[in-house]
Short mmCIF file of C-alpha atoms in Angstrom, two decimals:
data_model
loop_
_atom_site.label_atom_id
_atom_site.label_comp_id
_atom_site.label_asym_id
_atom_site.label_seq_id
_atom_site.Cartn_x
_atom_site.Cartn_y
_atom_site.Cartn_z
CA MET A 1254 -61.54 73.02 -23.36
CA ALA A 1255 -61.04 69.87 -25.44
CA VAL A 1256 -59.76 71.88 -28.40
CA LEU A 1257 -57.28 73.72 -26.18
CA TYR A 1258 -56.14 70.43 -24.70
CA VAL A 1259 -55.54 68.84 -28.10
CA SER A 1260 -53.66 71.95 -29.23
CA LEU A 1261 -51.38 71.80 -26.19
CA ARG A 1262 -50.67 68.11 -26.68
CA VAL A 1263 -49.85 68.58 -30.37
CA ALA A 1264 -47.69 71.63 -29.64
CA GLY A 1265 -45.71 69.65 -27.08
CA PHE A 1266 -45.27 66.78 -29.52
CA VAL A 1267 -44.15 68.29 -32.83
CA ALA A 1268 -40.73 69.53 -31.74
CA VAL A 1269 -39.76 66.41 -29.79
CA ALA A 1270 -37.35 63.87 -31.25
CA VAL A 1271 -38.36 60.27 -31.83
CA VAL A 1272 -36.16 57.93 -29.79
CA ARG A 1273 -35.51 54.21 -30.12
CA PHE A 1274 -34.01 52.02 -27.44
CA ARG A 1275 -32.61 48.52 -27.36
CA ASP A 1276 -36.03 47.17 -26.39
CA SER A 1277 -37.68 48.96 -29.33
CA THR A 1278 -36.36 46.42 -31.81
CA SER A 1279 -38.04 43.52 -30.04
CA TYR A 1280 -41.48 45.14 -30.32
CA LEU A 1281 -40.95 45.85 -34.00
CA ASP A 1282 -39.71 42.31 -34.63
CA VAL A 1283 -42.88 40.86 -33.12
CA ALA A 1284 -44.98 43.33 -35.13
CA ARG A 1285 -43.50 41.88 -38.33
CA GLU A 1286 -44.67 38.36 -37.47
CA PRO A 1287 -47.87 37.09 -39.17
CA LEU A 1288 -51.02 37.51 -37.11
CA SER A 1289 -51.64 33.79 -37.44
CA SER A 1290 -48.30 32.86 -35.90
CA LYS A 1291 -47.52 31.81 -32.36
CA ALA A 1292 -44.55 34.19 -32.47
CA PHE A 1293 -46.99 37.12 -32.59
CA PHE A 1294 -49.52 36.24 -29.88
CA ALA A 1295 -47.13 34.26 -27.67
CA GLY A 1296 -43.76 35.64 -28.62
CA ALA A 1297 -40.96 37.67 -27.14
CA ARG A 1298 -43.30 40.55 -26.28
CA PRO A 1299 -46.97 40.72 -25.28
CA TRP A 1300 -48.97 41.43 -28.42
CA ALA A 1301 -50.84 44.71 -27.77
CA VAL A 1302 -48.01 47.10 -28.66
CA PRO A 1303 -46.83 45.03 -31.67
CA LEU A 1304 -50.44 44.87 -32.92
CA PHE A 1305 -50.71 48.64 -32.65
CA TYR A 1306 -47.48 49.09 -34.60
CA LYS A 1307 -48.59 46.50 -37.14
CA VAL A 1308 -51.74 48.37 -38.19
CA LEU A 1309 -49.76 51.59 -38.74
CA PRO A 1310 -47.44 52.38 -41.65
CA ASP A 1311 -43.91 51.11 -41.08
CA SER A 1312 -42.45 54.40 -39.89
CA ASP A 1313 -41.51 55.74 -36.47
CA ALA A 1314 -43.22 59.02 -37.36
CA TYR A 1315 -46.54 57.22 -37.79
CA ARG A 1316 -45.99 55.10 -34.69
CA THR A 1317 -45.35 58.07 -32.44
CA ALA A 1318 -48.19 60.07 -33.98
CA GLY A 1319 -50.45 57.09 -33.36
CA GLN A 1320 -49.32 56.95 -29.74
CA LEU A 1321 -50.18 60.63 -29.38
CA VAL A 1322 -53.66 60.13 -30.86
CA VAL A 1323 -54.40 57.16 -28.58
CA SER A 1324 -53.16 59.09 -25.56
CA VAL A 1325 -55.32 62.12 -26.34
CA LEU A 1326 -58.41 59.98 -26.93
CA CYS A 1327 -57.96 57.95 -23.76
CA TRP A 1328 -57.44 60.95 -21.51
CA LEU A 1329 -60.36 62.79 -23.10
CA ALA A 1330 -62.47 59.69 -22.44
CA LEU A 1331 -61.42 59.61 -18.79
CA ALA A 1332 -62.08 63.33 -18.39
CA THR A 1333 -65.52 62.98 -19.98
CA VAL A 1334 -66.55 60.00 -17.86
CA THR A 1335 -65.26 61.67 -14.69
CA ALA A 1336 -67.32 64.78 -15.46
CA ARG A 1337 -70.40 62.65 -16.11
CA CYS A 1338 -69.92 61.00 -12.73
CA VAL A 1339 -70.19 64.40 -11.05
CA ARG A 1340 -73.73 65.49 -10.19
CA ASP A 1341 -73.02 69.08 -9.20
CA GLU A 1342 -73.05 71.15 -12.39
CA ARG A 1343 -70.58 73.65 -10.94
CA LEU A 1344 -68.02 70.88 -10.52
CA GLN A 1345 -68.45 69.07 -13.84
CA PHE A 1346 -66.23 71.41 -15.84
CA VAL A 1347 -63.65 71.42 -13.05
CA ALA A 1348 -63.57 67.61 -13.04
CA PHE A 1349 -63.14 67.54 -16.82
CA ALA A 1350 -60.35 70.11 -16.70
CA VAL A 1351 -58.48 68.57 -13.77
CA VAL A 1352 -58.07 65.23 -15.53
CA LEU A 1353 -56.80 66.88 -18.70
CA VAL A 1354 -54.39 69.12 -16.79
CA PHE A 1355 -53.07 66.05 -14.99
CA SER A 1356 -52.40 64.34 -18.33
CA LEU A 1357 -50.32 67.31 -19.51
CA SER A 1358 -47.59 66.34 -17.07
CA SER A 1359 -44.32 65.43 -18.75
CA SER A 1360 -44.41 62.16 -16.81
CA ILE A 1361 -47.22 61.17 -19.19
CA THR A 1362 -46.43 63.04 -22.39
CA ARG A 1363 -42.73 62.12 -22.51
CA TRP A 1364 -43.52 58.57 -23.64
CA ASP A 1365 -45.39 59.48 -26.82
CA THR A 1366 -42.25 59.89 -28.94
CA LEU A 1367 -40.47 56.82 -27.55
CA ILE A 1368 -40.75 53.47 -29.33
CA LEU A 1369 -41.56 51.52 -26.18
CA SER A 1370 -44.63 50.07 -24.49
CA GLU A 1371 -45.04 52.88 -21.96
CA SER A 1372 -47.10 55.30 -24.05
CA LEU A 1373 -49.76 52.73 -24.90
CA ALA A 1374 -49.70 51.26 -21.38
CA VAL A 1375 -50.24 54.67 -19.77
CA SER A 1376 -53.02 55.58 -22.22
CA LEU A 1377 -54.80 52.27 -21.71
CA THR A 1378 -54.55 52.75 -17.94
CA ALA A 1379 -56.62 55.91 -18.31
CA ALA A 1380 -59.02 54.01 -20.56
CA VAL A 1381 -59.38 51.13 -18.09
CA ILE A 1382 -60.24 53.54 -15.28
CA ALA A 1383 -62.72 55.31 -17.57
CA THR A 1384 -64.51 52.08 -18.47
CA TRP A 1385 -64.83 51.04 -14.84
CA LEU A 1386 -66.22 54.44 -13.89
CA ALA A 1387 -68.71 54.18 -16.74
CA LEU A 1388 -69.69 50.70 -15.56
CA LEU A 1389 -70.30 51.75 -11.96
CA ARG A 1390 -71.87 55.16 -12.51
CA VAL A 1391 -75.27 53.70 -13.46
CA ALA A 1392 -77.58 51.42 -11.53
CA ARG A 1393 -77.92 48.84 -14.29
CA PRO A 1394 -74.80 48.73 -16.47
CA SER A 1395 -75.43 47.74 -20.05
CA ALA A 1396 -73.84 44.90 -21.97
CA VAL A 1397 -71.89 47.54 -23.89
CA SER A 1398 -70.28 48.91 -20.72
CA ILE A 1399 -69.33 45.40 -19.58
CA ALA A 1400 -67.88 44.62 -23.00
CA ALA A 1401 -65.95 47.90 -22.96
CA VAL A 1402 -64.34 46.98 -19.63
CA LEU A 1403 -63.30 43.57 -20.93
CA VAL A 1404 -61.99 44.77 -24.30
CA VAL A 1405 -59.93 47.60 -22.82
CA THR A 1406 -58.70 45.34 -20.01
CA LEU A 1407 -57.62 42.78 -22.60
CA LEU A 1408 -55.54 45.36 -24.47
CA TRP A 1409 -54.15 46.79 -21.23
CA THR A 1410 -53.16 43.34 -19.94
CA PHE A 1411 -51.27 42.51 -23.13
CA ALA A 1412 -49.49 45.86 -23.19
CA ARG A 1413 -47.25 44.69 -20.32
CA ASP A 1414 -46.96 41.28 -18.70
CA THR A 1415 -47.07 42.70 -15.18
CA ASN A 1416 -50.56 44.08 -15.84
CA ALA A 1417 -52.01 40.59 -15.48
CA VAL A 1418 -51.51 40.72 -11.71
CA PRO A 1419 -53.95 43.61 -11.08
CA VAL A 1420 -56.44 41.78 -13.31
CA VAL A 1421 -56.25 38.76 -10.98
CA PHE A 1422 -56.90 40.94 -7.93
CA VAL A 1423 -59.79 42.72 -9.65
CA ALA A 1424 -61.25 39.34 -10.58
CA LEU A 1425 -61.17 38.37 -6.90
CA LEU A 1426 -63.01 41.57 -6.02
CA VAL A 1427 -65.60 40.90 -8.71
CA LEU A 1428 -66.00 37.38 -7.29
CA VAL A 1429 -66.97 38.97 -3.98
CA TRP A 1430 -69.36 41.25 -5.87
CA VAL A 1431 -70.99 38.20 -7.46
CA THR A 1432 -71.89 36.92 -4.00
CA ARG A 1433 -73.67 40.14 -3.08
CA PRO A 1434 -77.46 40.50 -3.44
CA GLY A 1435 -78.84 41.56 -6.79
CA PRO A 1436 -78.87 40.31 -10.39
CA ARG A 1437 -75.69 38.37 -11.07
CA ARG A 1438 -75.65 37.65 -14.79
CA GLY A 1439 -73.60 40.70 -15.77
CA ARG A 1440 -71.23 40.22 -12.86
CA ILE A 1441 -70.61 36.60 -13.81
CA VAL A 1442 -69.88 37.62 -17.41
CA LEU A 1443 -67.44 40.22 -16.10
CA LEU A 1444 -65.76 37.74 -13.77
CA THR A 1445 -65.48 35.10 -16.48
CA GLY A 1446 -63.95 37.58 -18.90
CA LEU A 1447 -61.35 38.74 -16.37
CA VAL A 1448 -60.36 35.16 -15.53
CA VAL A 1449 -60.00 34.31 -19.22
CA ILE A 1450 -57.86 37.41 -19.80
CA ALA A 1451 -55.56 36.57 -16.88
CA GLY A 1452 -55.30 32.96 -18.04
CA ALA A 1453 -54.54 33.99 -21.61
CA SER A 1454 -51.78 36.29 -20.36
CA TRP A 1455 -50.17 33.43 -18.46
CA ALA A 1456 -50.56 31.05 -21.42
CA SER A 1457 -48.87 33.52 -23.76
CA THR A 1458 -45.64 33.25 -21.73
CA THR A 1459 -45.38 29.45 -21.91
CA THR A 1460 -43.89 29.13 -25.40
CA ALA A 1461 -40.13 28.79 -25.78
CA GLY A 1462 -39.64 32.23 -27.30
CA ALA A 1463 -41.86 33.98 -24.80
CA SER A 1464 -40.50 32.14 -21.78
CA LEU A 1465 -36.91 33.11 -22.54
CA ARG A 1466 -37.57 36.83 -22.94
CA ARG A 1467 -40.56 37.39 -20.67
CA VAL A 1468 -39.94 34.93 -17.84
CA GLN A 1469 -36.44 33.46 -17.63
CA ARG A 1470 -34.37 36.60 -18.13
CA PRO A 1471 -36.35 38.81 -15.72
CA ILE A 1472 -36.52 36.18 -12.97
CA THR A 1473 -32.81 35.38 -13.34
CA GLY A 1474 -31.94 39.03 -12.84
CA ALA A 1475 -34.30 39.19 -9.87
CA VAL A 1476 -32.68 36.18 -8.23
CA GLY A 1477 -29.24 37.69 -8.65
CA VAL A 1478 -30.14 41.05 -7.12
CA ARG A 1479 -33.20 40.53 -4.90
CA VAL A 1480 -32.84 36.95 -3.66
CA LEU A 1481 -29.07 36.64 -3.29
CA GLY A 1482 -28.95 40.14 -1.86
CA ASN A 1483 -31.32 39.22 0.97
CA ARG A 1484 -30.29 36.60 3.51
CA GLY A 1485 -33.86 35.69 4.42
CA MET A 1486 -34.94 35.25 0.81
CA THR A 1487 -31.83 33.22 0.05
CA ALA A 1488 -32.61 30.87 2.95
CA TYR A 1489 -36.22 30.50 1.78
CA PHE A 1490 -35.17 29.70 -1.77
CA ARG A 1491 -32.52 27.24 -0.55
CA HIS A 1492 -35.19 25.53 1.58
CA HIS A 1493 -37.34 25.19 -1.55
CA GLY A 1494 -34.64 23.52 -3.60
CA MET A 1495 -32.38 26.26 -4.93
CA PRO A 1496 -28.82 24.90 -5.28
CA GLU A 1497 -26.00 26.55 -3.39
CA PRO A 1498 -24.91 29.62 -5.40
CA THR A 1499 -21.50 28.97 -6.92
CA PRO A 1500 -18.61 31.44 -6.57
CA ARG A 1501 -19.24 32.48 -10.18
CA VAL A 1502 -22.90 33.20 -9.39
CA ARG A 1503 -21.97 35.15 -6.25
CA ALA A 1504 -19.35 37.19 -8.10
CA ASN A 1505 -21.75 38.05 -10.91
CA ALA A 1506 -25.01 38.31 -8.98
CA ALA A 1507 -25.73 41.85 -10.17
CA ARG A 1508 -25.53 40.75 -13.80
CA LEU A 1509 -26.79 37.21 -13.50
CA LYS A 1510 -29.24 37.79 -16.33
CA GLY A 1511 -26.30 38.37 -18.66
CA ILE A 1512 -24.56 35.18 -17.61
CA ALA A 1513 -27.73 33.16 -18.06
CA GLY A 1514 -28.06 34.40 -21.62
CA GLY A 1515 -24.42 33.90 -22.53
CA PRO A 1516 -22.16 30.95 -23.27
CA SER A 1517 -22.18 27.87 -21.06
CA THR A 1518 -20.30 28.17 -17.79
CA ASP A 1519 -19.10 25.55 -15.31
CA PRO A 1520 -21.45 22.61 -14.61
CA ALA A 1521 -22.40 23.70 -11.08
CA THR A 1522 -23.36 27.17 -12.29
CA GLU A 1523 -25.43 25.65 -15.09
CA VAL A 1524 -27.29 23.51 -12.55
CA PHE A 1525 -28.02 26.64 -10.52
CA LEU A 1526 -29.21 28.59 -13.57
CA ASP A 1527 -31.38 25.70 -14.77
CA TRP A 1528 -33.13 25.62 -11.40
CA VAL A 1529 -33.67 29.39 -11.53
CA ARG A 1530 -35.19 29.20 -15.01
CA THR A 1531 -37.50 26.34 -14.03
CA HIS A 1532 -38.50 26.99 -10.43
CA ALA A 1533 -37.59 30.52 -9.33
CA ARG A 1534 -40.79 32.15 -10.59
CA THR A 1535 -43.04 29.77 -8.65
CA THR A 1536 -40.84 29.98 -5.57
CA LEU A 1537 -40.95 33.78 -5.66
CA GLY A 1538 -44.73 33.68 -5.84
CA LEU A 1539 -44.88 31.37 -2.82
CA TYR A 1540 -42.49 33.63 -0.94
CA LEU A 1541 -44.63 36.71 -1.51
CA VAL A 1542 -47.82 34.87 -0.55
CA THR A 1543 -46.32 33.52 2.68
CA HIS A 1544 -44.48 36.74 3.57
CA PRO A 1545 -47.14 39.48 3.41
CA ARG A 1546 -44.88 42.02 5.08
CA ALA A 1547 -42.23 41.61 2.39
CA ALA A 1548 -44.95 41.64 -0.27
CA THR A 1549 -46.49 44.93 0.88
CA LEU A 1550 -43.49 46.99 1.95
CA PRO A 1551 -41.72 47.83 -1.35
CA LEU A 1552 -44.28 50.48 -2.33
CA PHE A 1553 -43.34 52.36 0.83
CA THR A 1554 -39.73 51.39 1.55
CA GLU A 1555 -38.53 51.65 -2.05
CA ARG A 1556 -40.41 54.83 -2.94
CA ALA A 1557 -37.30 56.47 -4.40
CA THR A 1558 -37.51 53.88 -7.18
CA LEU A 1559 -41.19 52.97 -7.34
CA VAL A 1560 -42.86 56.29 -6.52
CA ASP A 1561 -40.52 59.27 -6.94
CA GLU A 1562 -40.39 60.76 -10.40
CA SER A 1563 -37.22 59.89 -12.30
CA PRO A 1564 -35.57 62.25 -14.80
CA GLY A 1565 -34.75 59.51 -17.30
CA TYR A 1566 -36.36 58.81 -20.67
CA LEU A 1567 -36.93 62.47 -21.45
CA PRO A 1568 -36.62 62.78 -25.25
CA PRO A 1569 -34.60 65.63 -26.82
CA GLY A 1570 -36.74 68.70 -27.36
CA ALA A 1571 -39.30 67.82 -24.70
CA ARG A 1572 -40.59 70.77 -22.70
CA PRO A 1573 -42.60 70.80 -19.46
CA GLY A 1574 -46.28 70.82 -20.28
CA LEU A 1575 -47.26 72.48 -17.02
CA PRO A 1576 -45.92 75.39 -14.97
CA PRO A 1577 -43.96 74.07 -11.96
CA VAL A 1578 -46.49 75.30 -9.41
CA LEU A 1579 -49.45 73.72 -11.20
CA ARG A 1580 -47.57 70.48 -11.73
CA SER A 1581 -46.67 70.25 -8.05
CA ILE A 1582 -50.39 70.45 -7.25
CA VAL A 1583 -51.86 67.97 -9.74
CA TYR A 1584 -48.80 65.74 -10.15
CA PRO A 1585 -46.49 65.97 -7.11
CA GLY A 1586 -43.03 64.67 -7.92
CA PRO A 1587 -41.62 63.45 -4.59
CA GLY A 1588 -43.09 60.22 -3.30
CA VAL A 1589 -43.63 61.72 0.15
CA ALA A 1590 -45.93 64.35 -1.34
CA ALA A 1591 -47.78 61.71 -3.36
CA PHE A 1592 -48.31 59.54 -0.27
CA ALA A 1593 -49.41 62.55 1.77
CA GLY A 1594 -51.98 63.47 -0.86
CA ALA A 1595 -53.26 59.91 -1.16
CA GLY A 1596 -53.47 59.50 2.61
CA GLY A 1597 -55.31 62.78 3.10
CA VAL A 1598 -57.86 62.00 0.43
CA LEU A 1599 -58.42 58.48 1.76
CA LEU A 1600 -59.06 59.85 5.26
CA ALA A 1601 -61.57 62.28 3.82
CA GLY A 1602 -63.14 59.38 1.95
CA ILE A 1603 -63.56 57.42 5.18
CA ALA A 1604 -65.34 60.41 6.71
CA VAL A 1605 -67.69 60.66 3.75
CA ILE A 1606 -68.42 56.93 3.79
CA ARG A 1607 -69.16 57.05 7.52
CA GLY A 1608 -71.57 59.87 6.75
CA SER A 1609 -73.46 57.59 4.32
CA ARG A 1610 -72.57 59.68 1.30
CA ALA A 1611 -70.50 57.04 -0.45
CA ARG A 1612 -70.98 56.39 -4.15
CA ARG A 1613 -70.03 53.32 -6.06
CA VAL A 1614 -67.66 55.18 -8.38
CA MET A 1615 -65.51 55.99 -5.35
CA ALA A 1616 -64.56 52.32 -5.32
CA VAL A 1617 -62.58 52.75 -8.55
CA PRO A 1618 -59.88 55.13 -7.25
CA VAL A 1619 -59.84 53.51 -3.80
CA LEU A 1620 -59.33 49.99 -5.12
CA SER A 1621 -56.84 51.27 -7.69
CA LEU A 1622 -54.70 52.50 -4.80
CA LEU A 1623 -55.00 49.20 -2.94
CA VAL A 1624 -54.08 47.13 -6.00
CA LEU A 1625 -50.89 49.19 -6.31
CA ILE A 1626 -49.45 47.39 -3.29
CA PRO A 1627 -49.13 43.91 -4.86
CA TYR A 1628 -48.46 45.46 -8.26
CA ALA A 1629 -45.50 47.43 -6.92
CA SER A 1630 -44.16 44.32 -5.19
CA LEU A 1631 -44.29 42.36 -8.42
CA ILE A 1632 -42.35 45.06 -10.24
CA TRP A 1633 -39.78 45.30 -7.45
CA TYR A 1634 -39.19 41.57 -7.02
CA GLY A 1635 -39.94 40.39 -10.56
CA ASP A 1636 -37.06 42.14 -12.31
CA ALA A 1637 -34.13 44.07 -10.93
CA PHE A 1638 -33.36 46.21 -13.96
CA ASP A 1639 -34.88 49.46 -15.23
CA VAL A 1640 -37.35 49.37 -12.35
CA PRO A 1641 -38.16 53.13 -12.40
CA ARG A 1642 -39.47 52.77 -15.97
CA HIS A 1643 -41.33 49.56 -15.23
CA ALA A 1644 -42.98 51.32 -12.28
CA ILE A 1645 -44.40 54.18 -14.36
CA LEU A 1646 -47.99 52.99 -13.91
CA VAL A 1647 -47.49 52.84 -10.14
CA LYS A 1648 -46.32 56.44 -10.16
CA ILE A 1649 -49.21 57.66 -12.30
CA VAL A 1650 -52.04 55.78 -10.57
CA LEU A 1651 -50.74 56.76 -7.12
CA ARG A 1652 -51.27 60.39 -8.14
CA LEU A 1653 -54.33 60.05 -10.37
CA SER A 1654 -56.52 58.01 -8.01
CA PRO A 1655 -56.50 60.53 -5.13
CA LEU A 1656 -57.29 63.25 -7.66
CA LEU A 1657 -60.37 61.39 -8.90
CA LEU A 1658 -61.45 60.44 -5.40
CA GLY A 1659 -61.05 64.05 -4.29
CA VAL A 1660 -63.37 65.21 -7.07
CA PHE A 1661 -66.01 62.65 -6.08
CA LEU A 1662 -65.72 63.58 -2.39
CA ILE A 1663 -66.20 67.26 -3.14
CA ASP A 1664 -69.19 66.40 -5.29
CA ALA A 1665 -70.68 64.34 -2.46
CA GLU A 1666 -70.34 67.34 -0.15
CA LEU A 1667 -71.84 69.76 -2.67
CA ASP A 1668 -74.72 67.42 -3.49
CA PRO A 1669 -75.59 65.51 -0.31
CA SER A 1670 -78.96 64.53 -1.79
CA SER A 1671 -77.11 61.73 -3.60
CA ALA A 1672 -76.60 59.88 -0.34
CA SER A 1673 -77.59 56.27 -0.64
CA THR A 1674 -79.58 56.45 2.58
CA GLN A 1675 -81.84 59.10 1.13
CA SER A 1676 -82.84 57.25 -2.01
CA ASP A 1677 -83.18 53.61 -3.00
CA SER A 1678 -83.50 54.40 -6.69
CA VAL A 1679 -80.88 55.59 -9.10
CA LYS A 1680 -81.41 57.59 -12.23
CA VAL A 1681 -79.46 56.46 -15.24
CA GLY A 1682 -76.29 58.48 -15.66
CA GLN A 1683 -75.96 59.49 -12.01
CA CYS A 1684 -73.22 58.25 -9.74
CA THR A 1685 -75.17 57.06 -6.73
CA MET A 1686 -75.39 53.74 -4.99
CA SER A 1687 -78.18 51.26 -5.38
CA PRO A 1688 -78.98 48.01 -3.64
CA GLY A 1689 -79.86 46.42 -6.97
CA VAL A 1690 -77.20 46.36 -9.65
CA ASP A 1691 -77.52 44.47 -12.89
CA ALA A 1692 -73.86 43.75 -13.28
#
């Protein structure tokens, strides 16, 4: 099966054109900076993608081939770990195959020939999920499995700035886990590592070069479109010190990012823009914390942008990797279908949990779905431009997590002996629950 999968991925790659975009240059510019420089690790782009390009020969052909290799390896890893989490032998091959078929969707493969961050970010998302499944599938996770989670999470976090937000939420969940009964040393190491990663991500945006590209421009665009386009948000920002928007700001709200990066304007507009650059990010964070309804709704109310599949960024020569019928099953395009699938699987999961057949690995897809809510809000409010591309991880995880949870639920039904109420011990390599966990 693995050989067939690799063959299909290579066949779908060789005839596809390599494409650069305006953003591509910024990643390559950072990649050319010395590793010892602040411009590399705290520059205009987070360092994971530039580091990947840096270790490869200076050619787009090598970069895209490298993206393909990483993608294949990460999805094979996720398929392997998923299969190992399944106890019923009849279902193990199915679990392995389902993950690989899912990854053949053009929504995943289309990014491999584009010089952007998406290919690596998508691949590392699969790797992050795989490492967490590997961590939770055994009763006493090893130091290697904890280290794997932290290393992959580090790379994933620095593939895209927005990925730091899920890391913060996961750290909070691990903090709760630390308070639970059982050995805590491994859990504390995990928590400490996640906090350090999130802190390092924030610190990398505080330099002048990073702040301009990774903070000021996105938040300025968000203020122009999201804040000034919403009367309630405008009032909140005005209450927290935002100057009255000038006629020039109002007239150019949709392209405020461009004005902020251009020549000086009138003094009143400059005062407004200076406040936005300095205070808008913090004010937006306070707004989302104090307005939970606004913070949770975008995933559902803006599904055409955040959830529905978009036709853009399809490179010349790309062909669908799956027949339409099969794709509609494993990777439904419309957001309504994706939500219906996720909701149905979650309801089934509740039934299984109530029947005391829950397994710890089920927490990975369930919590992945829950973390999507704040993650989608950050993408929606944090930048108003190219949101469908920025939301690619939302789209993929919303479809992948129910698939994984469905496999684990079926396995729990086929092998009810794994119920936690029937056994207080866990054999290494099996995905059952245990009251004593060494992580």
